[in-house]
Every structure is written in C-alpha cells, then in structure tokens.
C-alpha cells in the first residue's frame, strides 16, 4: 500500500492512494474531489470507474460537481430560503431561484486541509474544513471532517463528521459519477442497479420535491430487483421527463437491518459495486443533463455517462413534513458513513 502526493498550481495537491491489489484512488485537496478510481474487472484489468476531467484546472468551476464533497446541504433548497428557530435565512440562488449543492462557496469549491494515514489494512486521507458563521448564508461555525479510506479489500469508505455552534442545516455527500464499464467504454444503458427502496420523492418541473412520495411499484423506479438503467431513460413518464429523461430522484431506503442499500454492475466488464450506508436515502442521478464535449480523462462527456449515488438526508425536510431531517444542533455530532465495495460477478 502506498500514498503519494503531487504539488499542483495554486496550493492544490493531488493525493494517490493505492492498495496491494492495485486499486487506486486519486484525490484533490480542492473540493476533496475524487478524480480517478482504478478498479479491476473480471480479468483483473485496472481501469478508471469515475468521471474526471483530463485537465485538473477544469475543477476550478466544476458545474457538474465531478467527484466532489457536497455541502453544507447536498441537494436543492427550494427558493433558496429556510426558517430555523423562527429566523429566516436567505441563501444564494445558484439554480434559477433555488439553491443547489452549497452554491458557489460550497464545500466542493474550497481547499481542504489534508492529512494522510496508513494502517495495517488500509491507507487514507483525513480532510478538514471549518465553515465560518454566515458563509454562503448558512448560520453557525461548522467543523467538518471527511475521511477517505481505501481498504485492502477493495472497499472505499467515506466517513463524515461535523459539529456546529448554531443550529444549522447540514447533510453531506460525495458526487462521484460511476461508470463500471471502465475507462468510459460504454454509457450506462446496459449497467444494472438495485436499490432497497419502495418510495421515491416526487419532483416538480424544476426538480424541487413536491412533498409527495411515489410508490415504485409497477414503475421503472422499481430497483428492488436489479434492472438496466436504460429502462428509466426510455420510459416516457412525467417524472423521467422532468429529470431530463432519466433519474434524478431521492430514493428513501426501506427500514431494515440490511447493510447494502444499492448495487451497480456492468455485465461486460464484470465489475460490481455495492453501496453500504447508514444514511436514510440517496439521490440517484444518471447524468441526464451532463453536457456533451467536456474533455475527460478517457474521452469526451455525453449524456448517461456516469451515475451518482448521493447518500444523504433530504433538504426537502426544511419545507415538508415526513422527510429525513437535515438539522444539526450545537452539542450534537453529525456522523455518517458510506462504503463503496468493488468486486466482480
Ligand atoms: C445531481 C442532481 C442535479 C444536478 C447535479 C449536477 O446532484 O440532483 O440535478 O444536475 O447533480
């Protein structure tokens, strides 16, 4: 196992974690961005399974949030406004009148302090950032730590810890776009996904949750048994249409003791990924609105090239009853974990 560090321009650094099976994860201190993840296919070939720019400088704006830590609140906050303890807060409108993924000062746009560590069976990085009270319009000084651990078992673990000195909304995630075909060989059409979820959150035409839950029964949102992602691309329902002809929805995980909440698999390469998390749900985004022609490491971007599994609570809880909450209070510790395990089938 090893950890390498490379100095880039403007105090940016790139860390490379490698385990003894050759699995490799590259991470920037800017945005905590995962720029590359080399994973073996069924024949043992190591190839990249995430979308990343060919030129790291492109991450300076990163409007598609490739690989980044997302916060303080992942997802959309309707009308860029919320009320906590009787006080109204106004955030930046960075998507029409709405607020998305922490805005331009979000956690994907800041330099994180990074310490590396090595254990007997893992290598990793501890990333830290302190959000000042009022930054981006959010209340509270918030201390955040994100740990990336690459285990010898080809598991990549992300754990998040945060505390605040004022009541504040917070739900963190990682925005990696996975493509298990390897080196962007194919789009997602034939890749299979399963999600342990009976319900998705209904969206309006601006992708804001209406407050209603939809049963997945009898729809192409039913991933309780693995299905090809193209089912949702080809389905002509209003919900697929508002998402840009695909899926961009919050799935509420079923309450049970199962550790694995989702899986993804590519029938050609044989790569399989399982997602384990303690989070109550996740947004699955199938890159319906990914622009064409961005220069990526293994070619150019196009629609349906990567799928995000954004494990998190729901910012819709700031405006509606019955959604997994995002409020963190002083004295509480936000502590969550998501693990991506790679194998073959
Ligand atoms: C996801 C989606 C959004 C957005 C962004 C790039 O998190 O929920 O719709 O397009 O990624």
CSV table of C-alpha atoms and ligand atoms in Angstrom, one decimal:
chain,number,residue,atom,x,y,z
A,1,UNK,CA,0.0,0.0,0.0
A,2,UNK,CA,1.2,3.5,-0.6
A,3,UNK,CA,0.3,7.2,-0.6
A,4,UNK,CA,1.8,9.7,-3.0
A,5,UNK,CA,1.4,13.4,-3.0
A,6,UNK,CA,1.9,15.7,-6.0
A,7,UNK,CA,2.1,19.5,-5.8
A,8,UNK,CA,-0.1,21.3,-8.4
A,9,UNK,CA,-0.5,25.0,-9.1
A,10,UNK,CA,-2.2,27.4,-6.5
A,11,UNK,CA,-1.5,25.3,-3.4
A,12,UNK,CA,-3.6,22.5,-4.9
A,13,UNK,CA,-2.3,19.0,-4.2
A,14,UNK,CA,-3.2,15.6,-5.6
A,15,UNK,CA,-3.0,12.5,-3.4
A,16,UNK,CA,-2.9,9.0,-4.7
A,17,UNK,CA,-3.9,6.1,-2.5
A,18,UNK,CA,-3.0,2.6,-3.7
A,19,UNK,CA,-3.6,-0.8,-2.1
A,20,UNK,CA,-1.8,-4.1,-2.8
A,21,UNK,CA,-4.3,-5.2,-5.4
A,22,UNK,CA,-3.6,-2.1,-7.4
A,23,UNK,CA,-6.9,-0.4,-6.6
A,24,UNK,CA,-6.1,3.3,-6.8
A,25,UNK,CA,-8.0,6.5,-5.8
A,26,UNK,CA,-6.8,10.0,-6.7
A,27,UNK,CA,-8.0,12.9,-4.6
A,28,UNK,CA,-7.5,16.7,-4.7
A,29,UNK,CA,-7.3,18.9,-1.7
A,30,UNK,CA,-9.6,21.3,-3.7
A,31,UNK,CA,-13.2,20.2,-3.0
A,32,UNK,CA,-11.9,16.8,-1.8
A,33,UNK,CA,-12.5,15.8,-5.4
A,34,UNK,CA,-12.0,12.1,-6.3
A,35,UNK,CA,-10.5,12.5,-9.8
A,36,UNK,CA,-9.9,8.8,-10.6
A,37,UNK,CA,-10.6,5.4,-9.2
A,38,UNK,CA,-8.8,2.3,-10.8
A,39,UNK,CA,-10.7,-0.9,-10.1
A,40,UNK,CA,-10.1,-4.4,-11.6
A,41,UNK,CA,-12.6,-6.0,-14.0
A,42,UNK,CA,-13.3,-9.7,-14.1
A,43,UNK,CA,-9.9,-10.4,-15.9
A,44,UNK,CA,-8.0,-8.2,-13.4
A,45,UNK,CA,-7.6,-5.2,-15.7
A,46,UNK,CA,-7.4,-2.0,-13.7
A,47,UNK,CA,-9.5,0.8,-15.3
A,48,UNK,CA,-11.0,4.1,-14.2
A,49,UNK,CA,-14.6,3.8,-13.0
A,50,UNK,CA,-15.3,7.5,-12.3
A,51,UNK,CA,-15.7,10.6,-14.5
A,52,UNK,CA,-12.8,13.1,-14.2
A,53,UNK,CA,-11.5,16.0,-16.2
A,54,UNK,CA,-8.5,15.5,-18.5
A,55,UNK,CA,-7.1,18.8,-17.1
A,56,UNK,CA,-7.3,19.2,-13.3
A,57,UNK,CA,-7.6,23.0,-13.7
A,58,UNK,CA,-11.2,22.5,-15.0
A,59,UNK,CA,-12.2,21.6,-11.5
A,60,UNK,CA,-11.9,25.3,-10.6
A,61,UNK,CA,-15.6,25.8,-11.5
A,62,UNK,CA,-16.8,22.1,-11.8
A,63,UNK,CA,-20.5,22.9,-12.6
A,64,UNK,CA,-21.3,19.2,-12.7
A,65,UNK,CA,-19.7,18.6,-9.3
A,66,UNK,CA,-17.5,15.7,-10.5
A,67,UNK,CA,-16.2,13.7,-7.6
A,68,UNK,CA,-16.6,16.4,-5.0
A,69,UNK,CA,-17.6,16.6,-1.4
A,70,UNK,CA,-21.0,18.3,-1.4
A,71,UNK,CA,-22.2,20.5,1.5
A,72,UNK,CA,-23.2,22.1,3.7
A,73,UNK,CA,-26.5,20.9,2.2
A,74,UNK,CA,-26.5,18.4,-0.7
A,75,UNK,CA,-29.4,18.8,-3.0
A,76,UNK,CA,-31.9,21.6,-3.6
A,77,UNK,CA,-33.3,24.1,-1.1
A,78,UNK,CA,-36.5,25.5,-2.6
A,79,UNK,CA,-36.5,29.2,-3.2
A,80,UNK,CA,-33.0,29.4,-1.5
A,81,UNK,CA,-34.7,30.0,1.8
A,82,UNK,CA,-35.4,28.2,5.1
A,83,UNK,CA,-36.6,29.1,8.6
A,84,UNK,CA,-34.9,27.7,11.7
A,85,UNK,CA,-35.9,28.6,15.3
A,86,UNK,CA,-38.2,31.3,14.0
A,87,UNK,CA,-35.4,33.0,12.0
A,88,UNK,CA,-35.5,33.2,8.2
A,89,UNK,CA,-32.3,32.6,6.2
A,90,UNK,CA,-31.7,33.5,2.6
A,91,UNK,CA,-29.1,31.7,0.5
A,92,UNK,CA,-27.5,32.2,-2.8
A,93,UNK,CA,-29.7,31.4,-5.9
A,94,UNK,CA,-27.4,29.3,-8.0
A,95,UNK,CA,-30.1,27.4,-9.9
A,96,UNK,CA,-32.9,29.7,-11.0
A,97,UNK,CA,-34.5,30.9,-7.8
A,98,UNK,CA,-33.3,27.8,-6.0
A,99,UNK,CA,-30.2,26.8,-4.1
A,100,UNK,CA,-28.2,23.7,-5.2
A,101,UNK,CA,-25.3,21.8,-3.5
A,102,UNK,CA,-24.0,24.6,-1.3
A,103,UNK,CA,-23.8,27.2,-4.0
A,104,UNK,CA,-20.6,28.8,-5.3
A,105,UNK,CA,-19.0,28.7,-1.9
A,106,UNK,CA,-20.0,25.1,-1.3
A,107,UNK,CA,-17.6,22.5,0.1
A,108,UNK,CA,-16.8,21.4,-3.5
A,109,UNK,CA,-15.1,24.8,-4.0
A,110,UNK,CA,-12.9,25.1,-1.0
A,111,UNK,CA,-9.4,23.9,-0.2
A,112,UNK,CA,-9.5,21.2,2.5
A,113,UNK,CA,-6.7,20.5,4.9
A,114,UNK,CA,-5.4,17.0,4.3
A,115,UNK,CA,-3.5,14.6,6.5
A,116,UNK,CA,-2.7,11.1,5.2
A,117,UNK,CA,-2.6,7.9,7.3
A,118,UNK,CA,-1.6,4.3,6.9
A,119,UNK,CA,-2.9,1.4,8.9
A,120,UNK,CA,-2.1,-2.4,8.6
A,121,UNK,CA,-5.0,-3.0,6.2
A,122,UNK,CA,-5.8,0.5,4.8
A,123,UNK,CA,-4.5,3.8,3.6
A,124,UNK,CA,-6.4,7.0,3.8
A,125,UNK,CA,-6.8,10.8,4.0
A,126,UNK,CA,-8.4,12.9,6.7
A,127,UNK,CA,-9.8,16.1,5.2
A,128,UNK,CA,-10.8,19.0,7.4
A,129,UNK,CA,-12.6,22.3,6.7
A,130,UNK,CA,-14.1,25.0,9.0
A,131,UNK,CA,-17.1,26.8,7.6
A,132,UNK,CA,-17.3,30.3,9.1
A,133,UNK,CA,-20.6,31.5,10.6
A,134,UNK,CA,-22.7,33.1,7.9
A,135,UNK,CA,-20.6,31.8,4.9
A,136,UNK,CA,-22.9,31.2,2.0
A,137,UNK,CA,-25.8,32.5,4.1
A,138,UNK,CA,-25.7,29.5,6.5
A,139,UNK,CA,-25.7,30.0,10.3
A,140,UNK,CA,-23.0,28.6,12.5
A,141,UNK,CA,-19.3,27.9,12.5
A,142,UNK,CA,-19.2,24.3,11.4
A,143,UNK,CA,-16.2,22.0,11.7
A,144,UNK,CA,-16.2,19.3,9.1
A,145,UNK,CA,-14.1,16.2,8.7
A,146,UNK,CA,-14.3,13.8,5.9
A,147,UNK,CA,-12.2,10.6,5.9
A,148,UNK,CA,-11.4,8.7,2.7
A,149,UNK,CA,-10.2,5.1,3.5
A,150,UNK,CA,-9.0,2.7,0.8
A,151,UNK,CA,-9.1,-0.8,2.4
A,152,UNK,CA,-7.0,-3.8,1.2
A,153,UNK,CA,-10.4,-5.5,0.5
A,154,UNK,CA,-11.1,-3.0,-2.4
A,155,UNK,CA,-13.6,-1.1,-0.3
A,156,UNK,CA,-13.5,2.7,-0.5
A,157,UNK,CA,-15.1,4.2,2.7
A,158,UNK,CA,-16.2,7.8,3.2
A,159,UNK,CA,-17.0,8.9,6.7
A,160,UNK,CA,-18.2,12.4,7.6
A,161,UNK,CA,-18.1,14.1,11.0
A,162,UNK,CA,-19.4,17.6,11.8
A,163,UNK,CA,-20.3,19.9,14.7
A,164,UNK,CA,-21.7,23.4,14.9
A,165,UNK,CA,-22.0,26.3,17.3
A,166,UNK,CA,-25.5,27.3,16.0
A,167,UNK,CA,-28.5,25.3,14.8
A,168,UNK,CA,-27.9,24.8,11.1
A,169,UNK,CA,-28.9,22.6,8.2
A,170,UNK,CA,-26.3,20.1,7.1
A,171,UNK,CA,-26.2,16.9,5.0
A,172,UNK,CA,-23.1,15.9,3.2
A,173,UNK,CA,-22.4,13.6,0.3
A,174,UNK,CA,-19.9,12.7,-2.4
A,175,UNK,CA,-20.7,13.4,-6.1
A,176,UNK,CA,-18.7,10.8,-7.9
A,177,UNK,CA,-20.1,9.7,-11.2
A,178,UNK,CA,-19.5,5.9,-11.5
A,179,UNK,CA,-19.2,4.0,-14.8
A,180,UNK,CA,-18.2,0.4,-14.2
A,181,UNK,CA,-17.6,-0.3,-17.9
A,182,UNK,CA,-14.1,1.0,-17.2
A,183,UNK,CA,-12.3,3.9,-19.0
A,184,UNK,CA,-15.7,5.2,-20.2
A,185,UNK,CA,-16.1,2.3,-22.7
A,186,UNK,CA,-19.9,2.4,-22.7
A,187,UNK,CA,-22.7,4.6,-21.5
A,188,UNK,CA,-24.9,3.4,-18.6
A,189,UNK,CA,-27.7,1.9,-20.7
A,190,UNK,CA,-26.8,-1.8,-20.0
A,191,UNK,CA,-25.5,-1.3,-16.5
A,192,UNK,CA,-27.7,-2.7,-13.8
A,193,UNK,CA,-28.6,-1.1,-10.5
A,194,UNK,CA,-30.6,-2.3,-7.5
A,195,UNK,CA,-31.8,0.0,-4.7
A,196,UNK,CA,-33.6,-1.2,-1.5
A,197,UNK,CA,-36.3,1.4,-1.7
A,198,UNK,CA,-40.2,1.3,-2.0
A,199,UNK,CA,-40.5,5.1,-2.4
A,200,UNK,CA,-39.1,8.0,-4.4
A,201,UNK,CA,-39.7,11.7,-3.8
A,202,UNK,CA,-41.8,13.3,-6.5
A,203,UNK,CA,-40.3,16.3,-8.2
A,204,UNK,CA,-41.8,19.3,-9.9
A,205,UNK,CA,-40.5,20.6,-13.3
A,206,UNK,CA,-37.7,22.5,-11.5
A,207,UNK,CA,-36.6,19.3,-9.7
A,208,UNK,CA,-37.9,20.6,-6.4
A,209,UNK,CA,-39.7,17.9,-4.3
A,210,UNK,CA,-43.4,18.5,-4.2
A,211,UNK,CA,-43.7,16.9,-0.7
A,212,UNK,CA,-45.3,13.7,-2.1
A,213,UNK,CA,-43.8,10.3,-2.1
A,214,UNK,CA,-44.4,7.9,-5.0
A,215,UNK,CA,-44.5,4.2,-4.7
A,216,UNK,CA,-42.0,2.5,-7.1
A,217,UNK,CA,-44.4,-0.4,-7.6
A,218,UNK,CA,-45.1,-1.0,-11.3
A,219,UNK,CA,-42.7,1.8,-12.4
A,220,UNK,CA,-39.2,1.9,-13.8
A,221,UNK,CA,-38.2,3.4,-10.5
A,222,UNK,CA,-38.6,0.0,-9.0
A,223,UNK,CA,-35.0,-1.1,-8.4
A,224,UNK,CA,-35.8,-3.6,-5.7
A,225,UNK,CA,-34.6,-6.2,-8.2
A,226,UNK,CA,-31.7,-5.1,-10.3
A,227,UNK,CA,-32.7,-3.6,-13.6
A,228,UNK,CA,-30.9,-1.9,-16.5
A,229,UNK,CA,-30.7,1.8,-16.2
A,230,UNK,CA,-31.9,2.3,-19.8
A,231,UNK,CA,-35.4,1.4,-18.6
A,232,UNK,CA,-35.6,4.8,-17.0
A,233,UNK,CA,-34.0,6.6,-20.0
A,234,UNK,CA,-36.6,5.1,-22.3
A,235,UNK,CA,-39.7,5.5,-20.1
A,236,UNK,CA,-41.9,8.4,-21.0
A,237,UNK,CA,-43.3,9.3,-17.6
A,238,UNK,CA,-43.6,12.8,-16.3
A,239,UNK,CA,-41.1,12.1,-13.6
A,240,UNK,CA,-38.5,10.8,-16.1
A,241,UNK,CA,-39.1,13.8,-18.3
A,242,UNK,CA,-38.6,16.4,-15.5
A,243,UNK,CA,-35.4,14.7,-14.6
A,244,UNK,CA,-34.1,15.3,-18.2
A,245,UNK,CA,-35.2,11.8,-19.5
A,246,UNK,CA,-33.7,9.7,-16.8
A,247,UNK,CA,-33.5,9.6,-13.0
A,248,UNK,CA,-32.5,12.4,-10.6
A,249,UNK,CA,-34.6,11.4,-7.6
A,250,UNK,CA,-34.2,10.8,-3.9
A,251,UNK,CA,-34.9,7.2,-3.0
A,252,UNK,CA,-35.9,6.5,0.6
A,253,UNK,CA,-34.3,3.3,1.8
A,254,UNK,CA,-36.5,0.7,3.4
A,255,UNK,CA,-36.1,0.4,7.1
A,256,UNK,CA,-34.4,-2.9,7.9
A,257,UNK,CA,-31.0,-4.2,9.0
A,258,UNK,CA,-29.6,-4.7,5.6
A,259,UNK,CA,-26.2,-3.0,5.2
A,260,UNK,CA,-26.3,-3.0,1.4
A,261,UNK,CA,-28.6,-0.3,0.2
A,262,UNK,CA,-27.7,-0.3,-3.5
A,263,UNK,CA,-25.7,-2.2,-6.1
A,264,UNK,CA,-24.4,-1.4,-9.5
A,265,UNK,CA,-23.0,-3.9,-12.1
A,266,UNK,CA,-21.6,-3.9,-15.6
A,267,UNK,CA,-22.3,-7.1,-17.5
A,268,UNK,CA,-19.4,-6.7,-19.9
A,269,UNK,CA,-16.5,-5.8,-17.6
A,270,UNK,CA,-18.0,-7.9,-14.8
A,271,UNK,CA,-17.4,-5.1,-12.3
A,272,UNK,CA,-19.8,-4.9,-9.4
A,273,UNK,CA,-20.1,-2.2,-6.7
A,274,UNK,CA,-22.2,-2.4,-3.6
A,275,UNK,CA,-23.2,0.7,-1.6
A,276,UNK,CA,-23.4,0.4,2.2
A,277,UNK,CA,-24.6,3.3,4.2
A,278,UNK,CA,-26.2,4.4,7.4
A,279,UNK,CA,-28.0,7.2,5.6
A,280,UNK,CA,-31.8,7.2,5.2
A,281,UNK,CA,-31.7,7.6,1.4
A,282,UNK,CA,-29.9,8.7,-1.7
A,283,UNK,CA,-30.3,10.7,-4.8
A,284,UNK,CA,-29.5,8.6,-7.9
A,285,UNK,CA,-28.6,10.9,-10.8
A,286,UNK,CA,-28.0,9.2,-14.1
A,287,UNK,CA,-26.2,12.3,-15.7
A,288,UNK,CA,-29.3,13.1,-17.9
A,289,UNK,CA,-28.1,16.7,-18.1
A,290,UNK,CA,-24.4,16.2,-18.4
A,291,UNK,CA,-23.3,18.4,-21.3
A,292,UNK,CA,-21.6,16.9,-24.3
A,293,UNK,CA,-18.0,17.5,-25.2
A,294,UNK,CA,-16.2,18.1,-21.9
A,295,UNK,CA,-12.7,16.7,-22.1
A,296,UNK,CA,-12.5,13.8,-19.7
A,297,UNK,CA,-9.5,11.5,-19.0
A,298,UNK,CA,-10.7,8.8,-21.4
A,299,UNK,CA,-12.7,10.8,-23.9
A,300,UNK,CA,-15.5,13.4,-24.1
A,301,UNK,CA,-18.6,13.6,-22.0
A,302,UNK,CA,-22.1,12.8,-23.1
A,303,UNK,CA,-25.5,12.1,-21.6
A,304,UNK,CA,-25.8,8.9,-19.4
A,305,UNK,CA,-22.0,8.5,-19.0
A,306,UNK,CA,-22.0,8.3,-15.2
A,307,UNK,CA,-24.3,7.5,-12.3
A,308,UNK,CA,-24.1,9.3,-8.9
A,309,UNK,CA,-25.2,7.6,-5.7
A,310,UNK,CA,-25.6,10.6,-3.4
A,311,UNK,CA,-26.3,9.1,0.0
A,312,UNK,CA,-27.7,11.8,2.3
A,313,UNK,CA,-30.7,13.0,4.2
A,314,UNK,CA,-33.3,15.2,2.4
A,315,UNK,CA,-33.3,19.0,2.3
A,316,UNK,CA,-37.0,18.8,1.4
A,317,UNK,CA,-37.4,18.3,5.2
A,318,UNK,CA,-36.8,22.0,5.6
A,319,UNK,CA,-40.2,22.7,3.9
A,320,UNK,CA,-42.2,19.5,4.2
A,321,UNK,CA,-43.1,17.0,7.0
A,322,UNK,CA,-42.1,13.4,6.8
A,323,UNK,CA,-38.6,13.6,5.1
A,324,UNK,CA,-35.3,12.6,6.7
A,325,UNK,CA,-34.1,15.7,8.6
A,326,UNK,CA,-31.0,17.8,8.0
A,327,UNK,CA,-30.9,20.0,11.1
A,328,UNK,CA,-27.7,19.8,13.3
A,329,UNK,CA,-27.7,21.5,16.7
A,330,UNK,CA,-24.9,22.6,18.9
A,331,UNK,CA,-23.7,19.8,21.1
A,332,UNK,CA,-24.7,17.2,18.5
A,333,UNK,CA,-22.2,15.3,16.3
A,334,UNK,CA,-23.1,14.6,12.7
A,335,UNK,CA,-21.5,11.3,12.0
A,336,UNK,CA,-22.3,9.2,8.9
A,337,UNK,CA,-20.6,6.7,6.7
A,338,UNK,CA,-20.9,5.3,3.2
A,339,UNK,CA,-18.8,2.5,1.8
A,340,UNK,CA,-18.4,1.5,-1.9
A,341,UNK,CA,-17.2,-2.0,-2.2
A,342,UNK,CA,-15.8,-3.3,-5.6
A,343,UNK,CA,-15.8,-6.8,-6.8
A,344,UNK,CA,-16.8,-8.9,-9.8
A,345,UNK,CA,-19.8,-11.2,-10.6
B,1,LIG,C1,-27.2,16.0,-9.0
B,1,LIG,C2,-28.6,16.3,-9.4
B,1,LIG,C3,-28.8,17.6,-10.0
B,1,LIG,C4,-27.6,18.3,-10.7
B,1,LIG,C5,-26.3,17.8,-10.3
B,1,LIG,C6,-25.2,18.1,-11.2
B,1,LIG,O1,-27.0,16.0,-7.7
B,1,LIG,O2,-29.5,16.2,-8.4
B,1,LIG,O3,-29.9,17.7,-10.8
B,1,LIG,O4,-27.8,18.3,-12.1
B,1,LIG,O5,-26.2,16.6,-9.8
